[in-house]
Short mmCIF file of C-alpha atoms (C1' of nucleotides) in Angstrom, two decimals:
data_model
loop_
_atom_site.label_atom_id
_atom_site.label_comp_id
_atom_site.label_asym_id
_atom_site.label_seq_id
_atom_site.Cartn_x
_atom_site.Cartn_y
_atom_site.Cartn_z
CA MET A 474 -1.12 4.24 0.89
CA TRP A 475 1.65 1.66 0.92
CA LEU A 476 1.53 -1.30 3.24
CA THR A 477 4.90 -2.95 3.61
CA MET A 478 4.89 -5.76 6.10
CA LEU A 479 7.11 -8.42 7.51
CA GLN A 480 6.62 -11.90 6.12
CA LEU A 481 4.58 -14.12 8.39
CA SER A 482 7.67 -16.20 9.05
CA ASP A 483 9.53 -13.12 10.26
CA LEU A 484 7.08 -11.84 12.79
CA PRO A 485 8.98 -11.38 16.05
CA THR A 486 9.44 -14.44 18.20
CA GLU A 487 8.31 -14.44 21.80
CA GLU A 488 11.94 -13.98 22.78
CA ILE A 489 12.49 -10.94 20.55
CA LEU A 490 9.29 -9.34 21.80
CA GLN A 491 10.47 -9.82 25.38
CA ARG A 492 13.79 -8.22 24.55
CA PHE A 493 12.07 -5.17 23.06
CA ALA A 494 9.66 -5.00 26.01
CA GLN A 495 12.62 -4.92 28.35
CA ARG A 496 14.13 -1.93 26.59
CA TYR A 497 10.77 -0.20 26.10
CA PRO A 498 8.52 -0.62 29.16
CA GLU A 499 5.59 0.90 27.24
CA ALA A 500 5.34 -2.30 25.18
CA ASP A 501 2.22 -4.44 25.54
CA VAL A 502 3.40 -7.75 24.17
CA THR A 503 0.05 -9.34 23.29
CA ALA A 504 -1.16 -6.09 21.76
CA ILE A 505 1.91 -5.93 19.55
CA ALA A 506 1.64 -9.56 18.49
CA SER A 507 -2.04 -9.15 17.59
CA PHE A 508 -1.35 -5.95 15.71
CA LEU A 509 1.45 -7.45 13.64
CA MET A 510 -0.51 -10.58 12.85
CA LEU A 511 -3.45 -8.44 11.74
CA LEU A 512 -1.33 -6.35 9.39
CA ARG A 513 0.37 -9.47 8.12
CA VAL A 514 -2.81 -11.34 7.23
CA ALA A 515 -4.40 -8.25 5.70
CA THR A 516 -1.34 -7.82 3.51
CA ASP A 517 -1.53 -11.44 2.39
CA LEU A 518 -5.23 -11.10 1.59
CA SER A 519 -4.62 -7.93 -0.36
CA MET A 520 -1.82 -9.54 -2.36
CA ALA A 521 -4.01 -12.54 -3.12
CA LEU A 522 -6.72 -10.18 -4.30
CA ASP A 523 -4.20 -8.39 -6.52
CA ALA A 524 -3.17 -11.69 -8.05
CA CYS A 525 -6.78 -12.62 -8.75
CA LEU A 526 -7.57 -9.24 -10.30
CA SER A 527 -4.46 -9.13 -12.41
CA LYS A 528 -5.60 -12.26 -14.24
CA HIS A 529 -8.51 -10.11 -15.40
CA ASP A 530 -6.27 -7.14 -16.25
CA LEU A 531 -7.48 -5.16 -13.28
CA LEU A 532 -5.81 -3.35 -10.41
CA GLN A 533 -7.37 -3.01 -6.97
CA GLY A 534 -8.01 0.73 -7.18
CA ARG A 535 -9.83 0.49 -10.49
CA TRP A 536 -11.75 -2.57 -9.39
CA TRP A 537 -13.06 -0.79 -6.29
CA VAL A 538 -14.30 2.03 -8.51
CA LEU A 539 -16.22 -0.42 -10.68
CA ILE A 540 -17.80 -1.96 -7.59
CA LEU A 541 -18.80 1.42 -6.21
CA LEU A 542 -20.46 2.24 -9.52
CA MET A 543 -22.28 -1.08 -9.64
CA ARG A 544 -23.74 -0.35 -6.23
CA GLU A 545 -25.56 2.69 -7.57
CA GLN A 546 -29.06 2.23 -8.96
CA ASP A 547 -28.19 4.18 -12.12
CA LEU A 548 -24.60 2.84 -12.24
CA THR A 549 -23.45 6.44 -11.99
CA SER A 550 -21.49 8.62 -9.57
CA GLN A 551 -19.11 11.58 -9.42
CA PRO A 552 -15.32 11.60 -9.15
CA SER A 553 -15.33 13.52 -5.89
CA VAL A 554 -17.84 11.12 -4.31
CA LEU A 555 -15.90 8.09 -5.50
CA ALA A 556 -12.65 9.55 -4.18
CA GLU A 557 -14.22 10.18 -0.81
CA LYS A 558 -15.66 6.67 -0.52
CA LEU A 559 -12.43 5.03 -1.62
CA GLY A 560 -10.29 7.18 0.64
CA VAL A 561 -8.03 8.53 -2.10
CA THR A 562 -7.43 12.07 -3.29
CA ARG A 563 -9.39 13.53 -6.17
CA ALA A 564 -6.20 13.68 -8.18
CA THR A 565 -5.75 9.95 -7.71
CA MET A 566 -9.34 9.35 -8.72
CA THR A 567 -8.76 11.32 -11.93
CA GLY A 568 -5.96 8.86 -12.72
CA LEU A 569 -8.05 5.80 -11.88
CA LEU A 570 -10.89 7.05 -14.06
CA ASP A 571 -8.49 7.84 -16.91
CA GLY A 572 -7.38 4.22 -16.88
CA LEU A 573 -10.91 2.86 -16.68
CA GLU A 574 -12.18 5.17 -19.42
CA GLN A 575 -9.28 4.22 -21.66
CA GLY A 576 -10.27 0.58 -21.21
CA GLY A 577 -13.89 1.44 -22.00
CA LEU A 578 -15.09 0.28 -18.58
CA VAL A 579 -16.51 3.64 -17.53
CA GLN A 580 -17.63 6.73 -19.39
CA ARG A 581 -17.39 10.41 -18.48
CA GLU A 582 -20.57 12.40 -19.11
CA SER A 583 -20.99 16.14 -18.61
CA VAL A 584 -23.59 17.45 -16.17
CA PRO A 585 -25.66 20.35 -17.56
CA GLN A 586 -26.81 21.46 -14.07
CA ASP A 587 -23.25 22.00 -12.82
CA ARG A 588 -20.66 22.42 -15.51
CA ARG A 589 -17.79 21.89 -13.06
CA SER A 590 -18.98 18.38 -12.44
CA VAL A 591 -18.75 15.11 -14.38
CA GLN A 592 -20.88 12.00 -14.14
CA ILE A 593 -19.05 8.68 -14.24
CA LYS A 594 -21.07 5.83 -15.67
CA LEU A 595 -20.33 2.11 -15.63
CA THR A 596 -20.46 0.91 -19.25
CA ALA A 597 -21.77 -2.43 -20.49
CA ALA A 598 -18.14 -3.49 -20.86
CA GLY A 599 -17.50 -2.44 -17.27
CA GLN A 600 -20.43 -4.50 -16.04
CA ALA A 601 -19.23 -7.43 -18.15
CA LYS A 602 -15.79 -7.13 -16.59
CA LEU A 603 -17.30 -7.30 -13.11
CA ASP A 604 -19.41 -10.28 -14.16
CA ALA A 605 -16.18 -12.02 -15.14
CA VAL A 606 -14.22 -11.06 -12.02
CA MET A 607 -16.69 -11.28 -9.17
CA PRO A 608 -17.54 -15.00 -9.37
CA ASP A 609 -13.83 -15.78 -9.39
CA TYR A 610 -13.14 -13.46 -6.46
CA TYR A 611 -16.13 -14.64 -4.44
CA SER A 612 -15.26 -18.30 -4.98
CA ARG A 613 -11.74 -17.80 -3.75
CA LEU A 614 -12.87 -15.77 -0.79
CA ARG A 615 -15.37 -18.46 0.15
CA LEU A 616 -12.63 -21.12 0.08
CA CYS A 617 -10.24 -18.94 2.00
CA MET A 618 -12.75 -18.27 4.79
CA GLN A 619 -14.40 -21.68 4.89
CA GLY A 620 -12.31 -22.72 7.90
CA LEU A 621 -14.09 -20.11 10.04
CA SER A 622 -17.33 -20.89 11.84
CA GLU A 623 -20.12 -18.33 11.79
CA ARG A 624 -19.30 -17.74 15.44
CA GLN A 625 -15.68 -16.97 14.58
CA ARG A 626 -16.74 -14.64 11.79
CA SER A 627 -18.90 -12.60 14.09
CA ASP A 628 -16.22 -12.70 16.80
CA LEU A 629 -13.73 -11.36 14.27
CA GLN A 630 -16.01 -8.54 13.27
CA SER A 631 -16.70 -7.48 16.83
CA ILE A 632 -13.00 -7.62 17.75
CA LEU A 633 -12.15 -5.53 14.72
CA GLY A 634 -14.84 -3.09 15.74
CA VAL A 635 -13.22 -2.68 19.16
CA ILE A 636 -9.84 -2.03 17.56
CA ASP A 637 -11.24 0.46 15.12
CA ARG A 638 -12.95 2.39 17.89
CA GLY A 639 -9.73 2.19 19.90
CA LEU A 640 -7.95 3.84 17.01
CA SER A 641 -9.54 7.15 17.89
CA ALA A 642 -7.41 7.06 21.06
CA TRP A 643 -4.31 6.77 18.87
CA ASP A 644 -4.34 10.39 17.79
CA PHE A 645 -5.30 11.88 21.12
CA HIS A 646 -2.09 10.61 22.66
CA GLN A 647 -0.22 13.90 22.23
CA MET B 1396 2.18 -3.09 -2.56
CA TRP B 1397 -0.66 -0.60 -2.43
CA LEU B 1398 -3.68 -1.16 -0.26
CA THR B 1399 -6.58 1.04 -1.27
CA MET B 1400 -9.69 0.39 0.77
CA LEU B 1401 -13.19 1.64 1.21
CA GLN B 1402 -13.79 3.90 4.17
CA LEU B 1403 -15.38 2.11 7.09
CA SER B 1404 -18.54 4.14 6.56
CA ASP B 1405 -18.74 2.89 2.98
CA LEU B 1406 -18.47 -0.83 3.57
CA PRO B 1407 -21.42 -2.45 1.85
CA THR B 1408 -24.70 -2.51 3.72
CA GLU B 1409 -26.50 -5.76 4.35
CA GLU B 1410 -28.85 -4.82 1.54
CA ILE B 1411 -26.10 -4.19 -0.99
CA LEU B 1412 -24.39 -7.46 -0.09
CA GLN B 1413 -27.66 -9.29 -0.64
CA ARG B 1414 -28.06 -7.64 -4.02
CA PHE B 1415 -24.56 -8.72 -5.07
CA ALA B 1416 -25.16 -12.23 -3.69
CA GLN B 1417 -28.28 -12.48 -5.83
CA ARG B 1418 -26.34 -11.66 -9.00
CA TYR B 1419 -23.34 -13.77 -8.01
CA PRO B 1420 -24.39 -17.01 -6.29
CA GLU B 1421 -20.75 -17.75 -5.42
CA ALA B 1422 -20.89 -15.00 -2.80
CA ASP B 1423 -20.56 -15.96 0.88
CA VAL B 1424 -22.00 -12.92 2.60
CA THR B 1425 -20.43 -13.30 6.04
CA ALA B 1426 -17.07 -14.18 4.50
CA ILE B 1427 -17.17 -11.03 2.40
CA ALA B 1428 -18.19 -8.83 5.31
CA SER B 1429 -15.39 -10.21 7.50
CA PHE B 1430 -12.85 -9.85 4.74
CA LEU B 1431 -13.73 -6.22 4.03
CA MET B 1432 -13.78 -5.31 7.70
CA LEU B 1433 -10.36 -6.90 8.12
CA LEU B 1434 -8.85 -4.96 5.23
CA ARG B 1435 -10.53 -1.81 6.45
CA VAL B 1436 -9.18 -1.99 10.01
CA ALA B 1437 -5.71 -2.98 8.82
CA THR B 1438 -5.67 0.03 6.53
CA ASP B 1439 -6.69 2.31 9.39
CA LEU B 1440 -3.98 0.84 11.63
CA SER B 1441 -1.37 1.27 8.95
CA MET B 1442 -2.36 4.86 8.35
CA ALA B 1443 -2.24 5.60 12.07
CA LEU B 1444 1.22 4.07 12.17
CA ASP B 1445 2.28 6.25 9.24
CA ALA B 1446 1.05 9.33 11.06
CA CYS B 1447 2.99 8.36 14.19
CA LEU B 1448 6.18 7.68 12.27
CA SER B 1449 5.98 10.83 10.18
CA LYS B 1450 6.20 12.90 13.35
CA HIS B 1451 9.63 11.35 13.75
CA ASP B 1452 10.53 11.89 10.06
CA LEU B 1453 10.23 8.21 9.28
CA LEU B 1454 8.35 6.17 6.71
CA GLN B 1455 7.07 2.66 7.39
CA GLY B 1456 9.47 0.88 5.06
CA ARG B 1457 12.54 2.49 6.55
CA TRP B 1458 11.25 1.99 10.08
CA TRP B 1459 10.82 -1.75 9.51
CA VAL B 1460 14.40 -1.94 8.33
CA LEU B 1461 15.62 -0.27 11.52
CA ILE B 1462 13.61 -2.73 13.61
CA LEU B 1463 14.97 -5.71 11.71
CA LEU B 1464 18.50 -4.45 12.33
CA MET B 1465 17.84 -3.88 16.02
CA ARG B 1466 16.72 -7.49 16.32
CA GLU B 1467 20.16 -8.72 15.32
CA GLN B 1468 22.72 -9.30 18.05
CA ASP B 1469 25.38 -7.34 16.15
CA LEU B 1470 22.84 -4.81 14.75
CA THR B 1471 23.91 -5.94 11.30
CA SER B 1472 22.39 -7.66 8.29
CA GLN B 1473 22.54 -7.81 4.48
CA PRO B 1474 20.33 -6.06 1.92
CA SER B 1475 19.15 -9.32 0.39
CA VAL B 1476 18.19 -10.76 3.78
CA LEU B 1477 16.40 -7.58 4.79
CA ALA B 1478 14.52 -7.52 1.48
CA GLU B 1479 13.43 -11.12 1.93
CA LYS B 1480 12.20 -10.56 5.49
CA LEU B 1481 10.33 -7.38 4.61
CA GLY B 1482 8.79 -8.90 1.49
CA VAL B 1483 10.12 -6.26 -0.92
CA THR B 1484 12.41 -6.58 -3.92
CA ARG B 1485 16.13 -6.05 -3.59
CA ALA B 1486 15.82 -2.97 -5.76
CA THR B 1487 13.34 -1.51 -3.29
CA MET B 1488 15.67 -2.36 -0.42
CA THR B 1489 18.49 -0.51 -2.14
CA GLY B 1490 16.27 2.57 -2.16
CA LEU B 1491 15.25 2.17 1.48
CA LEU B 1492 18.88 1.79 2.52
CA ASP B 1493 19.91 4.81 0.45
CA GLY B 1494 17.41 6.90 2.39
CA LEU B 1495 18.49 5.52 5.76
CA GLU B 1496 22.17 5.92 4.98
CA GLN B 1497 21.65 9.50 3.84
CA GLY B 1498 19.99 10.20 7.19
CA GLY B 1499 22.89 8.55 8.99
CA LEU B 1500 20.65 5.88 10.54
CA VAL B 1501 22.46 2.94 8.94
CA GLN B 1502 25.89 2.43 7.47
CA ARG B 1503 27.05 0.31 4.56
CA GLU B 1504 30.20 -1.70 5.22
CA SER B 1505 32.02 -3.86 2.72
CA VAL B 1506 32.51 -7.58 3.37
CA PRO B 1507 36.04 -8.84 2.66
CA GLN B 1508 34.93 -12.50 2.47
CA ASP B 1509 32.45 -11.79 -0.35
CA ARG B 1510 33.05 -8.65 -2.28
CA ARG B 1511 29.60 -8.79 -3.93
CA SER B 1512 28.00 -8.36 -0.55
CA VAL B 1513 27.46 -5.44 1.80
CA GLN B 1514 26.85 -5.39 5.53
CA ILE B 1515 24.22 -2.95 6.77
CA LYS B 1516 24.78 -1.72 10.31
CA LEU B 1517 22.43 0.22 12.57
CA THR B 1518 24.31 3.35 13.68
CA ALA B 1519 24.10 5.02 17.08
CA ALA B 1520 21.89 7.63 15.46
CA GLY B 1521 19.69 4.84 14.12
CA GLN B 1522 19.35 3.29 17.57
CA ALA B 1523 18.61 6.73 19.02
CA LYS B 1524 15.88 7.22 16.43
CA LEU B 1525 14.28 3.93 17.44
CA ASP B 1526 14.57 4.88 21.10
CA ALA B 1527 12.60 8.02 20.28
CA VAL B 1528 9.97 6.31 18.15
CA MET B 1529 9.27 3.01 19.83
CA PRO B 1530 7.95 4.30 23.18
CA ASP B 1531 5.57 6.58 21.28
CA TYR B 1532 4.44 3.77 18.98
CA TYR B 1533 4.07 1.23 21.78
CA SER B 1534 2.08 3.65 23.95
CA ARG B 1535 -0.37 4.35 21.18
CA LEU B 1536 -0.70 0.69 20.32
CA ARG B 1537 -1.39 -0.14 23.96
CA LEU B 1538 -4.18 2.45 24.10
CA CYS B 1539 -5.61 1.32 20.82
CA MET B 1540 -5.80 -2.32 21.88
CA GLN B 1541 -6.73 -1.80 25.52
CA GLY B 1542 -10.40 -2.50 24.78
CA LEU B 1543 -9.53 -6.12 23.96
CA SER B 1544 -9.41 -8.79 26.64
CA GLU B 1545 -6.57 -11.30 26.62
CA ARG B 1546 -9.14 -13.85 25.49
CA GLN B 1547 -10.10 -11.67 22.53
CA ARG B 1548 -6.47 -11.14 21.61
CA SER B 1549 -5.79 -14.83 21.44
CA ASP B 1550 -9.11 -15.43 19.63
CA LEU B 1551 -8.05 -12.84 17.08
CA GLN B 1552 -4.72 -14.48 16.53
CA SER B 1553 -6.16 -17.95 16.08
CA ILE B 1554 -8.85 -16.65 13.69
CA LEU B 1555 -6.19 -14.85 11.67
CA GLY B 1556 -4.18 -18.04 11.61
CA VAL B 1557 -7.12 -19.93 10.11
CA ILE B 1558 -7.54 -17.27 7.42
CA ASP B 1559 -3.86 -17.25 6.59
CA ARG B 1560 -3.80 -21.01 6.21
CA GLY B 1561 -7.00 -20.75 4.13
CA LEU B 1562 -5.14 -18.39 1.82
CA SER B 1563 -3.17 -21.28 0.40
CA ALA B 1564 -6.47 -22.51 -1.08
CA TRP B 1565 -6.82 -19.17 -2.87
CA ASP B 1566 -4.18 -19.90 -5.45
CA PHE B 1567 -5.14 -23.50 -6.07
CA HIS B 1568 -8.53 -22.46 -7.34
CA GLN B 1569 -7.47 -22.48 -10.99
"C1'" DT C 757 -23.56 43.29 -9.55
"C1'" DT C 758 -19.50 42.17 -8.28
"C1'" DG C 759 -15.80 40.67 -5.10
"C1'" DA C 760 -14.59 37.01 -2.06
"C1'" DC C 761 -14.82 32.53 -1.15
"C1'" DA C 762 -16.06 27.57 -2.06
"C1'" DT C 763 -16.13 23.59 -4.94
"C1'" DA C 764 -15.13 20.11 -9.04
"C1'" DA C 765 -11.85 18.34 -11.69
"C1'" DT C 766 -7.48 18.38 -13.62
"C1'" DT C 767 -2.48 19.10 -14.33
"C1'" DA C 768 2.38 19.20 -12.75
"C1'" DG C 769 5.88 17.45 -10.19
"C1'" DG C 770 7.69 14.32 -6.64
"C1'" DA C 771 8.05 9.86 -3.74
"C1'" DA C 772 8.42 4.98 -3.40
"C1'" DA C 773 7.21 0.78 -5.02
"C1'" DC C 774 7.79 -2.49 -9.01
"C1'" DT C 775 10.25 -5.26 -13.21
"C1'" DA C 776 14.04 -5.95 -16.07
"C1'" DA C 777 18.67 -5.17 -17.22
"C1'" DT C 778 23.44 -4.44 -15.64
"C1'" DT C 779 27.79 -4.99 -13.11
"C1'" DA C 780 30.70 -7.45 -10.27
"C1'" DT C 781 31.96 -11.49 -7.93
"C1'" DA C 782 31.65 -16.41 -6.57
"C1'" DA C 783 30.89 -21.30 -7.33
"C1'" DT C 784 30.82 -25.31 -10.24
"C1'" DG C 785 31.66 -28.78 -13.73
"C1'" DT C 786 34.34 -30.49 -17.50
"C1'" DA D 1075 42.03 -23.45 -16.32
"C1'" DC D 1076 38.09 -21.65 -17.88
"C1'" DA D 1077 33.32 -21.36 -19.53
"C1'" DT D 1078 28.86 -21.51 -17.51
"C1'" DT D 1079 25.80 -20.56 -14.16
"C1'" DA D 1080 24.39 -18.43 -9.79
"C1'" DT D 1081 24.30 -14.68 -6.61
"C1'" DA D 1082 24.55 -9.65 -4.54
"C1'" DA D 1083 23.62 -5.24 -5.29
"C1'" DT D 1084 22.56 -1.58 -8.12
"C1'" DT D 1085 20.71 1.24 -11.99
"C1'" DA D 1086 17.12 2.48 -15.40
"C1'" DG D 1087 12.59 3.07 -16.50
"C1'" DT D 1088 7.54 2.53 -15.40
"C1'" DT D 1089 3.52 2.83 -12.42
"C1'" DT D 1090 0.49 4.86 -9.15
"C1'" DC D 1091 0.10 7.13 -5.42
"C1'" DC D 1092 0.68 11.77 -3.17
"C1'" DT D 1093 0.65 17.29 -2.49
"C1'" DA D 1094 0.20 21.68 -4.41
"C1'" DA D 1095 -1.16 24.60 -7.97
"C1'" DT D 1096 -4.42 25.60 -11.71
"C1'" DT D 1097 -8.73 26.22 -14.29
"C1'" DA D 1098 -13.43 26.66 -14.43
"C1'" DT D 1099 -17.72 27.28 -12.33
"C1'" DG D 1100 -21.00 28.18 -8.60
"C1'" DT D 1101 -22.63 30.71 -4.25
"C1'" DC D 1102 -23.34 34.40 -1.26
"C1'" DA D 1103 -23.33 38.80 0.89
"C1'" DA D 1104 -22.47 43.83 0.85
#
DNA sequence: TTGACATAATTAGGAAACTAATTATAATGT
DNA sequence: ACATTATAATTAGTTTCCTAATTATGTCAA
């Protein structure tokens, strides 16, 4: 799904927020500000991740698939399972796997027990690609987060947990 | 830019993170967990926003453009300025404006002073669309964030600020 | 056993973003 | 004045996602 977001510098000023709140009494100014800042920073992080991956000829979607495969004991999974975990459609997963297979990073293997199904296996080249990318990614992430104390990290996670649980209320409103 | 993210239920377990940290000593486990949770919740929020907007026949990109126009005193701006603020290319903005103009929500007006340029104006229909959407969006956002104290909201914003400033270190690492 | 339904993966076609090239106009320096 | 360069918007073509339809296979119940 696309995430298009205002630049950090163009988040609404206090004054603009007040103006909107005046027209729309439903507005909760601090909720809006927190929400926008959250989307903004997540977008920046995601773009930074893209930039890092692109230096290794990878795109985020394909990279996530490699990681999911590496998590498995036998480095193997199924397209439908991968799609579910990644939150994309099966059609999209077919495309991601096509790209990865073409690059030799994964391999499709037929499953005798269920001939509708396919096993996806991380190849040696796929593992090597991860071994090249992950240290780079982890180093950058460490630097990027080093300004946060352990206390702040756990605060962040619990705050995010509250928001995520609050999200269930989103849909029930009509 | 696309943001594809693991489902919340499929964020790495403590055990998986430890396994990755063992293979990649660069890994900072709490940094990774916070990062993934942040992307995850932002993705959920963005999808919830999409769902809300789609009930009003709007997509996020176009909706942001309407909001940017409403912020202006004269409800008017230029494609290049809008593109800059939204963080999309001018080509993308042309497409967004095409869609909005077709729906009668904005209007292109020529600028005598500079005939290369175009003024984009929010129409009455565009303002009416916002007046229909914003109360719905603000109500949901209020509900979704109501579990957070004011203290937590400001904590969140300062933590996000630290991360965003930390992001500048991302690119300097090679 | 066979008809109805469910499931796995893919294909086909469409939407919306991107980059790069194009068109038109403005600004600048010699 | 006029050639060069810069700027505003658009068009053309590619990518990757989506939904819906398709193909193939498996499951289950009458």
